[in-house]
Short mmCIF file of C-alpha atoms in Angstrom, two decimals:
data_model
loop_
_atom_site.label_atom_id
_atom_site.label_comp_id
_atom_site.label_asym_id
_atom_site.label_seq_id
_atom_site.Cartn_x
_atom_site.Cartn_y
_atom_site.Cartn_z
CA MET P 1 98.28 -13.91 6.05
CA ASN P 2 97.60 -17.10 4.14
CA ASP P 3 97.17 -18.97 7.45
CA ILE P 4 93.78 -17.28 8.01
CA HIS P 5 90.96 -19.69 7.29
CA PHE P 6 87.21 -19.67 7.67
CA LYS P 7 85.67 -21.48 10.62
CA GLN P 8 83.92 -24.51 9.19
CA ASN P 9 80.17 -24.81 9.79
CA TYR P 10 80.06 -21.46 11.59
CA PHE P 11 78.15 -19.51 8.97
CA VAL P 12 76.11 -19.73 5.77
CA SER P 13 77.03 -17.84 2.59
CA LYS P 14 75.17 -17.52 -0.69
CA VAL P 15 76.38 -16.04 -3.98
CA LEU P 16 73.76 -13.66 -5.39
CA PRO P 17 73.05 -13.26 -9.12
CA ASN P 18 75.18 -10.08 -9.37
CA GLY P 19 78.17 -11.74 -7.68
CA ASP P 20 77.72 -10.22 -4.22
CA ILE P 21 77.77 -12.67 -1.33
CA ALA P 22 75.18 -12.82 1.45
CA VAL P 23 76.47 -14.04 4.82
CA TYR P 24 74.50 -15.18 7.85
CA SER P 25 76.47 -16.11 10.96
CA PRO P 26 74.66 -17.26 14.13
CA ARG P 27 78.06 -17.28 15.86
CA GLY P 28 78.35 -13.56 15.24
CA SER P 29 75.56 -10.99 15.22
CA ALA P 30 73.05 -13.32 13.50
CA GLU P 31 72.23 -10.38 11.24
CA LEU P 32 72.31 -10.99 7.49
CA PHE P 33 74.86 -8.83 5.67
CA LEU P 34 76.13 -8.40 2.11
CA LEU P 35 79.70 -8.46 0.83
CA SER P 36 80.72 -6.48 -2.23
CA GLY P 37 83.74 -4.54 -3.42
CA PHE P 38 86.91 -4.99 -1.37
CA ALA P 39 85.18 -7.02 1.36
CA LEU P 40 84.08 -9.49 -1.30
CA ARG P 41 87.65 -9.71 -2.61
CA VAL P 42 88.91 -10.50 0.89
CA PHE P 43 86.24 -13.17 1.38
CA ASN P 44 87.17 -14.89 -1.89
CA ALA P 45 90.89 -14.56 -1.16
CA ILE P 46 90.48 -16.37 2.16
CA LYS P 47 88.55 -19.14 0.41
CA GLU P 48 91.29 -19.44 -2.21
CA ASN P 49 94.12 -19.18 0.34
CA SER P 50 95.51 -16.12 -1.48
CA LEU P 51 95.04 -13.39 1.12
CA GLY P 52 98.71 -12.42 0.84
CA SER P 53 97.96 -10.60 -2.40
CA LEU P 54 95.86 -8.03 -0.50
CA THR P 55 98.15 -7.27 2.45
CA GLU P 56 99.09 -3.84 1.12
CA ASP P 57 95.52 -2.54 1.22
CA GLU P 58 94.87 -0.30 4.23
CA ASN P 59 91.27 -1.56 4.49
CA LEU P 60 92.27 -5.18 5.04
CA LYS P 61 92.50 -4.90 8.82
CA ALA P 62 89.00 -3.44 9.09
CA VAL P 63 87.49 -6.17 6.92
CA LEU P 64 89.26 -8.93 8.85
CA GLY P 65 88.01 -7.35 12.07
CA LEU P 66 84.45 -7.55 10.75
CA PHE P 67 84.90 -11.18 9.77
CA ALA P 68 86.27 -11.99 13.25
CA ARG P 69 83.41 -10.23 15.04
CA GLU P 70 80.93 -12.13 12.89
CA GLY P 71 82.54 -15.45 13.77
CA LEU P 72 83.85 -16.19 10.28
CA ILE P 73 87.53 -16.32 11.24
CA GLY P 74 89.79 -16.44 14.27
CA LEU P 75 87.09 -16.53 16.92
CA GLU P 76 86.64 -19.21 19.51
CA GLU P 77 83.32 -21.00 19.36
CA CYS P 78 80.58 -18.99 20.99
CA PRO P 79 78.62 -20.86 23.68
CA PRO P 80 75.17 -21.99 22.57
CA THR P 81 72.07 -20.22 23.76
CA THR P 82 70.39 -21.49 26.91
CA GLY P 83 68.48 -24.72 26.49
CA THR P 84 65.30 -23.48 28.16
CA SER P 85 63.13 -20.44 27.84
CA GLY P 86 64.34 -17.77 30.23
CA GLN P 87 63.05 -14.56 31.69
CA VAL P 88 61.87 -12.17 29.02
CA GLN P 89 63.31 -8.68 29.18
CA ARG P 90 60.41 -6.33 28.74
CA HIS P 91 60.88 -2.92 27.20
CA TRP P 92 57.61 -1.06 27.28
CA GLN P 93 58.52 1.57 24.66
CA LYS P 94 55.97 0.06 22.26
CA LEU P 95 52.86 -2.07 22.62
CA SER P 96 51.05 -3.75 19.73
CA PHE P 97 47.49 -5.08 19.66
CA TRP P 98 45.49 -7.33 17.39
CA VAL P 99 42.06 -5.70 17.75
CA HIS P 100 39.49 -8.41 17.03
CA THR P 101 36.91 -5.85 16.00
CA THR P 102 34.08 -8.28 15.32
CA GLU P 103 33.35 -12.00 15.14
CA ARG P 104 31.22 -11.41 12.05
CA CYS P 105 32.62 -12.25 8.62
CA ASN P 106 31.13 -12.48 5.14
CA LEU P 107 33.57 -15.23 4.10
CA ARG P 108 34.17 -18.76 5.34
CA CYS P 109 37.84 -19.37 4.66
CA LYS P 110 38.69 -23.04 5.00
CA TYR P 111 41.67 -22.52 7.31
CA CYS P 112 40.19 -19.82 9.57
CA TYR P 113 40.76 -20.51 13.26
CA THR P 114 38.46 -17.84 14.78
CA THR P 115 34.95 -18.31 16.13
CA LYS P 116 32.15 -16.92 13.99
CA GLY P 117 29.48 -15.05 15.94
CA THR P 118 27.92 -11.62 16.33
CA ALA P 119 30.06 -10.01 19.04
CA THR P 120 31.38 -6.60 18.00
CA LEU P 121 33.61 -4.11 19.81
CA THR P 122 31.48 -1.58 21.72
CA GLU P 123 32.25 2.01 22.68
CA GLU P 124 32.29 0.97 26.34
CA VAL P 125 34.94 -1.70 25.69
CA SER P 126 37.00 0.76 23.63
CA ARG P 127 36.88 3.38 26.41
CA THR P 128 38.00 0.85 29.01
CA PHE P 129 40.78 -0.39 26.73
CA VAL P 130 42.11 3.12 26.08
CA ALA P 131 41.94 3.92 29.81
CA ALA P 132 44.14 0.89 30.48
CA LEU P 133 46.55 1.97 27.74
CA LYS P 134 46.71 5.45 29.24
CA GLN P 135 47.72 3.91 32.57
CA ASP P 136 50.52 2.00 30.84
CA CYS P 137 51.72 5.15 29.08
CA LEU P 138 51.81 7.10 32.34
CA LEU P 139 53.30 4.41 34.58
CA LYS P 140 55.31 2.17 32.23
CA GLY P 141 56.62 4.77 29.80
CA VAL P 142 54.89 3.36 26.72
CA MET P 143 55.43 5.84 23.88
CA GLU P 144 54.01 3.99 20.87
CA ILE P 145 50.79 2.03 20.39
CA ASP P 146 50.23 -0.08 17.28
CA LEU P 147 46.59 -1.02 16.63
CA LYS P 148 45.93 -3.70 14.03
CA PHE P 149 42.19 -3.99 13.34
CA ALA P 150 41.07 -7.45 12.25
CA GLY P 151 38.31 -9.97 12.81
CA GLY P 152 36.18 -11.43 11.51
CA GLU P 153 35.91 -8.80 8.82
CA PRO P 154 36.60 -5.35 10.33
CA LEU P 155 34.92 -3.50 7.46
CA LEU P 156 31.64 -4.93 8.81
CA ALA P 157 32.29 -2.89 11.96
CA MET P 158 33.76 0.36 10.63
CA PRO P 159 31.97 2.50 13.27
CA SER P 160 33.80 0.50 15.96
CA VAL P 161 37.11 0.93 14.13
CA VAL P 162 36.61 4.69 13.78
CA PHE P 163 35.53 5.18 17.39
CA LEU P 164 38.51 3.34 18.90
CA MET P 165 40.91 5.14 16.55
CA LYS P 166 39.55 8.60 17.42
CA HIS P 167 39.28 7.92 21.14
CA ALA P 168 42.82 6.53 21.34
CA ARG P 169 44.20 9.54 19.51
CA ALA P 170 42.25 11.99 21.68
CA GLU P 171 43.43 10.40 24.94
CA LEU P 172 46.98 9.31 24.13
CA GLU P 173 48.46 11.69 21.56
CA PRO P 174 48.39 14.64 24.02
CA LEU P 175 50.75 12.53 26.17
CA GLY P 176 53.22 12.36 23.27
CA VAL P 177 52.26 8.79 22.40
CA ARG P 178 52.58 7.78 18.74
CA ILE P 179 49.69 5.71 17.38
CA THR P 180 50.05 3.60 14.25
CA LEU P 181 47.09 1.97 12.54
CA SER P 182 46.61 -0.99 10.23
CA ILE P 183 43.65 -3.06 9.11
CA ILE P 184 43.44 -6.63 7.82
CA THR P 185 40.52 -7.10 5.43
CA ASN P 186 39.43 -9.78 3.00
CA GLY P 187 39.01 -6.97 0.47
CA THR P 188 35.53 -7.88 -0.72
CA LEU P 189 33.81 -4.97 1.07
CA LEU P 190 36.18 -2.19 0.07
CA ASN P 191 34.37 0.76 -1.49
CA GLU P 192 35.21 4.37 -2.31
CA GLU P 193 33.93 5.61 1.05
CA ASN P 194 35.88 3.30 3.35
CA VAL P 195 38.99 3.43 1.15
CA ASP P 196 38.97 7.23 1.42
CA SER P 197 38.46 6.99 5.19
CA LEU P 198 41.36 4.56 5.61
CA LYS P 199 43.63 6.73 3.49
CA ARG P 200 42.78 9.95 5.36
CA SER P 201 43.33 8.22 8.70
CA LYS P 202 46.72 6.87 7.51
CA PHE P 203 45.96 3.17 7.87
CA THR P 204 48.27 0.53 6.50
CA VAL P 205 45.89 -1.69 4.55
CA MET P 206 46.47 -5.45 4.45
CA VAL P 207 44.38 -7.55 2.07
CA SER P 208 44.13 -11.34 2.29
CA LEU P 209 44.69 -13.06 -1.05
CA ASP P 210 46.07 -16.57 -1.38
CA GLY P 211 46.55 -16.65 -5.13
CA ILE P 212 45.26 -15.73 -8.56
CA LEU P 213 41.87 -17.10 -9.68
CA GLY P 214 41.56 -20.76 -8.62
CA TYR P 215 44.55 -20.54 -6.30
CA ASN P 216 42.39 -18.39 -4.00
CA ALA P 217 39.89 -21.25 -3.63
CA SER P 218 40.22 -21.53 0.16
CA ARG P 219 38.69 -18.07 0.56
CA VAL P 220 35.00 -18.49 -0.25
CA TYR P 221 31.58 -17.16 0.69
CA PRO P 222 29.28 -19.24 2.95
CA ASN P 223 27.55 -20.63 -0.16
CA GLY P 224 30.89 -21.75 -1.57
CA ASN P 225 31.15 -19.05 -4.24
CA PRO P 226 34.65 -17.68 -4.92
CA SER P 227 35.71 -14.26 -3.64
CA PHE P 228 38.54 -13.54 -6.09
CA ASP P 229 36.72 -11.13 -8.43
CA HIS P 230 35.42 -9.03 -5.53
CA VAL P 231 38.91 -8.84 -4.00
CA MET P 232 40.27 -7.62 -7.34
CA LYS P 233 37.68 -4.84 -7.42
CA GLY P 234 38.71 -3.80 -3.92
CA LEU P 235 42.39 -3.75 -4.87
CA SER P 236 41.60 -1.60 -7.90
CA LEU P 237 39.90 0.93 -5.62
CA LEU P 238 43.01 1.03 -3.42
CA ASP P 239 45.18 1.50 -6.51
CA ARG P 240 43.11 4.44 -7.72
CA ALA P 241 43.31 6.04 -4.28
CA GLY P 242 47.10 5.69 -4.23
CA VAL P 243 47.04 3.17 -1.36
CA ARG P 244 49.59 0.36 -1.79
CA PRO P 245 48.38 -2.60 0.27
CA ILE P 246 50.25 -5.48 1.82
CA ILE P 247 48.99 -8.78 0.40
CA LEU P 248 48.71 -11.51 3.04
CA SER P 249 48.79 -15.08 1.72
CA VAL P 250 48.42 -18.40 3.47
CA ILE P 251 50.30 -21.10 1.59
CA SER P 252 48.61 -24.51 1.67
CA ASN P 253 48.55 -27.53 -0.61
CA THR P 254 45.74 -25.88 -2.61
CA ASN P 255 47.83 -22.93 -3.82
CA LEU P 256 51.45 -24.11 -3.65
CA ALA P 257 51.68 -24.32 -7.42
CA GLY P 258 50.46 -20.74 -7.86
CA PHE P 259 53.18 -19.04 -5.82
CA LYS P 260 55.13 -17.69 -8.81
CA GLU P 261 51.95 -16.32 -10.38
CA LEU P 262 51.14 -14.53 -7.12
CA VAL P 263 54.64 -13.03 -6.96
CA ASP P 264 54.32 -11.81 -10.56
CA PHE P 265 51.04 -10.14 -9.62
CA VAL P 266 52.56 -8.45 -6.57
CA VAL P 267 55.56 -7.21 -8.57
CA ALA P 268 53.36 -5.82 -11.35
CA ARG P 269 51.30 -3.82 -8.85
CA ASN P 270 54.20 -2.78 -6.63
CA TYR P 271 52.63 -4.39 -3.57
CA THR P 272 54.26 -5.95 -0.53
CA LEU P 273 53.68 -9.66 0.13
CA GLY P 274 53.47 -11.40 3.50
CA ILE P 275 53.52 -15.21 3.51
CA SER P 276 52.47 -17.61 6.24
CA PHE P 277 52.29 -21.38 6.04
CA SER P 278 49.03 -23.25 6.54
CA ARG P 279 50.59 -25.68 8.99
CA GLU P 280 50.79 -22.74 11.38
CA CYS P 281 47.01 -22.34 11.52
CA ILE P 282 45.63 -23.99 14.61
CA GLY P 283 42.48 -25.95 13.82
CA MET P 284 43.20 -26.03 10.10
CA PRO P 285 41.73 -29.04 8.25
CA LYS P 286 44.31 -31.73 7.57
CA THR P 287 43.29 -31.63 3.91
CA LEU P 288 45.05 -28.26 3.60
CA ALA P 289 48.27 -29.11 5.42
CA MET P 290 51.42 -29.21 3.31
CA SER P 291 53.59 -32.29 3.40
CA PHE P 292 57.38 -32.20 3.25
CA GLU P 293 57.21 -33.88 -0.16
CA GLU P 294 54.81 -31.24 -1.54
CA VAL P 295 56.97 -28.38 -0.30
CA GLU P 296 60.09 -30.00 -1.77
CA SER P 297 58.59 -30.77 -5.18
CA VAL P 298 56.26 -27.79 -5.71
CA LEU P 299 57.20 -24.78 -3.54
CA LEU P 300 60.96 -25.20 -3.41
CA PRO P 301 61.55 -24.77 -7.18
CA GLN P 302 59.47 -21.57 -7.10
CA LEU P 303 61.47 -20.18 -4.17
CA GLU P 304 64.65 -21.05 -6.05
CA TRP P 305 63.31 -19.12 -9.05
CA LEU P 306 62.51 -16.11 -6.84
CA ALA P 307 65.92 -16.22 -5.14
CA ASN P 308 67.72 -16.04 -8.49
CA ALA P 309 65.23 -14.12 -10.67
CA THR P 310 66.39 -11.10 -12.67
CA LEU P 311 63.70 -8.49 -12.02
CA ASP P 312 63.59 -4.74 -12.64
CA LYS P 313 62.45 -4.29 -9.04
CA TYR P 314 62.80 -7.04 -6.48
CA PRO P 315 59.57 -7.51 -4.50
CA SER P 316 59.26 -6.94 -0.78
CA ILE P 317 58.32 -10.38 0.55
CA SER P 318 58.33 -11.57 4.15
CA PHE P 319 57.75 -15.06 5.51
CA ASN P 320 55.84 -15.12 8.77
CA GLY P 321 58.18 -15.15 11.73
CA ILE P 322 61.37 -15.79 9.74
CA LYS P 323 63.92 -13.03 10.28
CA PHE P 324 67.66 -12.78 9.78
CA SER P 325 67.98 -9.82 12.11
CA GLY P 326 69.81 -10.82 15.26
CA LYS P 327 69.79 -13.26 18.15
CA ARG P 328 66.11 -13.58 18.90
CA SER P 329 64.91 -15.84 21.71
CA ARG P 330 61.32 -15.80 20.46
CA ILE P 331 59.62 -15.72 17.09
CA CYS P 332 57.32 -12.89 18.21
CA SER P 333 56.55 -10.73 21.24
CA ALA P 334 53.16 -12.30 22.04
CA CYS P 335 52.12 -11.78 25.65
CA THR P 336 55.05 -9.46 26.34
CA ARG P 337 54.61 -6.47 24.03
CA TYR P 338 51.91 -7.89 21.75
CA PHE P 339 48.37 -8.85 22.77
CA GLY P 340 44.93 -9.50 21.33
CA LEU P 341 41.81 -7.52 22.26
CA THR P 342 38.58 -9.53 22.02
CA PRO P 343 35.27 -7.95 20.92
CA LYS P 344 33.95 -8.44 24.46
CA GLY P 345 36.91 -6.70 26.08
CA GLY P 346 39.17 -9.58 27.01
CA ILE P 347 42.94 -9.67 26.48
CA SER P 348 44.60 -12.68 24.86
CA SER P 349 48.27 -13.53 24.34
CA CYS P 350 47.88 -13.14 20.55
CA GLN P 351 45.33 -13.52 17.75
CA MET P 352 45.78 -17.30 17.75
CA THR P 353 44.36 -17.49 21.30
CA ILE P 354 41.59 -14.92 20.89
CA ASP P 355 39.00 -17.51 22.00
CA THR P 356 40.91 -18.28 25.23
CA PRO P 357 41.83 -14.86 26.66
CA LEU P 358 44.10 -14.29 29.63
CA VAL P 359 41.37 -12.17 31.21
CA ASP P 360 37.76 -11.60 30.19
CA THR P 361 37.69 -7.97 31.28
CA ILE P 362 40.30 -5.23 31.39
CA SER P 363 41.24 -3.37 34.55
CA PRO P 364 41.90 0.30 33.69
CA GLU P 365 43.78 0.71 36.96
CA GLU P 366 46.20 -2.17 36.29
CA GLY P 367 46.72 -1.54 32.59
CA ILE P 368 47.71 -4.13 29.99
CA CYS P 369 51.41 -4.46 30.79
CA SER P 370 50.52 -6.16 34.07
CA LEU P 371 49.23 -9.13 32.06
CA ALA P 372 52.60 -9.86 30.46
CA THR P 373 53.65 -13.36 31.38
CA LEU P 374 56.52 -15.68 30.74
CA TYR P 375 55.93 -17.55 27.55
CA ILE P 376 55.62 -21.31 27.44
CA ALA P 377 58.76 -22.95 28.81
CA ARG P 378 60.21 -25.27 26.21
CA ASN P 379 63.27 -27.46 26.44
CA ILE P 380 65.11 -26.65 23.24
CA PRO P 381 66.69 -29.80 21.73
CA GLU P 382 70.43 -29.97 21.18
CA LYS P 383 69.75 -30.23 17.45
CA CYS P 384 68.15 -26.77 17.53
CA LEU P 385 70.96 -25.25 19.59
CA GLN P 386 73.49 -26.33 16.96
CA CYS P 387 71.36 -25.35 13.96
CA HIS P 388 72.48 -22.48 11.72
CA TRP P 389 68.91 -21.20 11.58
CA ARG P 390 68.07 -21.24 15.31
CA PHE P 391 67.80 -17.44 15.54
CA ALA P 392 66.03 -17.06 12.19
CA CYS P 393 63.09 -19.26 13.22
CA SER P 394 63.56 -18.85 17.00
CA ASN P 395 62.28 -22.40 17.48
CA GLY P 396 58.92 -21.46 15.99
CA CYS P 397 55.60 -20.47 17.51
CA ASP P 398 55.14 -21.35 21.19
CA VAL P 399 51.35 -21.40 20.83
CA LEU P 400 51.52 -23.83 17.92
CA ALA P 401 53.93 -26.05 19.84
CA LYS P 402 51.55 -26.18 22.79
CA GLU P 403 48.46 -26.83 20.63
CA THR P 404 50.14 -29.65 18.73
CA GLY P 405 51.59 -31.17 21.88
CA THR P 406 55.13 -30.60 20.66
CA VAL P 407 57.10 -28.73 23.31
CA ASN P 408 60.52 -29.73 22.05
CA GLU P 409 61.37 -29.81 18.35
CA HIS P 410 59.17 -27.50 16.29
CA PRO P 411 56.41 -29.40 14.43
CA PHE P 412 57.58 -28.33 10.98
CA CYS P 413 61.29 -28.00 11.59
CA SER P 414 62.13 -30.17 8.58
CA ILE P 415 60.25 -27.84 6.23
CA TYR P 416 62.00 -24.78 7.66
CA GLU P 417 65.39 -26.45 7.21
CA LEU P 418 64.53 -27.10 3.58
CA LEU P 419 63.39 -23.54 2.86
CA MET P 420 65.86 -21.48 4.91
CA PRO P 421 68.70 -21.20 2.35
CA PHE P 422 66.27 -19.80 -0.20
CA LEU P 423 64.55 -17.50 2.30
CA MET P 424 67.98 -16.18 3.25
CA THR P 425 68.80 -15.43 -0.38
CA ILE P 426 65.43 -13.73 -0.89
CA GLU P 427 66.10 -11.54 2.16
CA ALA P 428 69.52 -10.66 0.76
CA ARG P 429 67.95 -9.65 -2.55
CA LYS P 430 65.64 -7.32 -0.60
CA LEU P 431 68.70 -5.74 1.05
CA GLN P 432 70.19 -5.19 -2.39
CA GLU P 433 66.98 -3.47 -3.47
CA LEU P 434 67.21 -1.13 -0.46
CA ARG P 435 70.76 -0.20 -1.47
CA LYS P 436 69.42 1.18 -4.74
CA ARG P 437 67.16 3.68 -3.01
#
């Protein structure tokens, strides 16, 4: 038994504060898993070349089988994934839509990539959109529709939100289709009336907040005044109504230093936190872009703190597009099962391309699924194919790669490589939290 050894450079393991070990193996399932109890003893015994001491345990064979299937031991090297983008397998069970409810917005966030105007979703556009969805449900077998209302500021167009919601439910739910609803708001226009409406209609509420006080400085009114105090009032209304929002934060060089303070705030209020990086915002001013040096010196120590922090309840935090949940070929399902709906009735590949839709008008007879295309073909570099994290980042955003003229290595690969070990540990801590429930 002592001749069993781990395959070198096949997997990543991290010791968690309580002694459990998190393992991520791209050669196996590429799904993050935790080791504790007897499995942890076996793992440590293999490392210490002392597995012989456990040979009498009847569970040893099962644990070794798991390790082999995950590529940790005794498994020939798995072939790398294909070097080019291939045909996307489309499963139409669920479709998701970014509904760009209106171009109007009462803020002027410094990194916003959407056009400001007056166009707002009309009842006619909503009827045509739902008719196309109905065709997809009947002909393609779609059984779940996820509508994410955004903008612009969707609370400026609540009648449009309510109409599309009610019409979709009236037309699709009798077919057995499940409809889920969410809304992304800047939080400044939340009031008792719309909070009550969102709660009764079972919306997931997402509120944009980049940091506490001055760390929210990129989210301002047209006259330059800060929005933080008004967002706090909106969050308090949600709290009183029993609605626990998801906080969406864009990390840039203006709020890097405030990350820990933001996490403390989220933990105190029992919120969920979704993080994206400013370098992913097409059209973002260069003055907001994070450098490798800034991430290394400012953000990295705070991620290390979060990865190892002793907290009564570990927060639910996700980093945009980063997942340790299997062998993904793409970072998202844009233009396959996820689309954007423009205020004028066009369909785009995602919210990042809302100003350049695939079509300007929807055909109710053809549905939306007919617009699904192959995503941008990219030659994946050998470096990526051999990287431990290739399935976690899935080579990044295709749209960003196209916009930045980088169709090979992802434009901020070096930053991802720096952050991944800590993001993996944070994800493992979340799994531990789920075990407690």
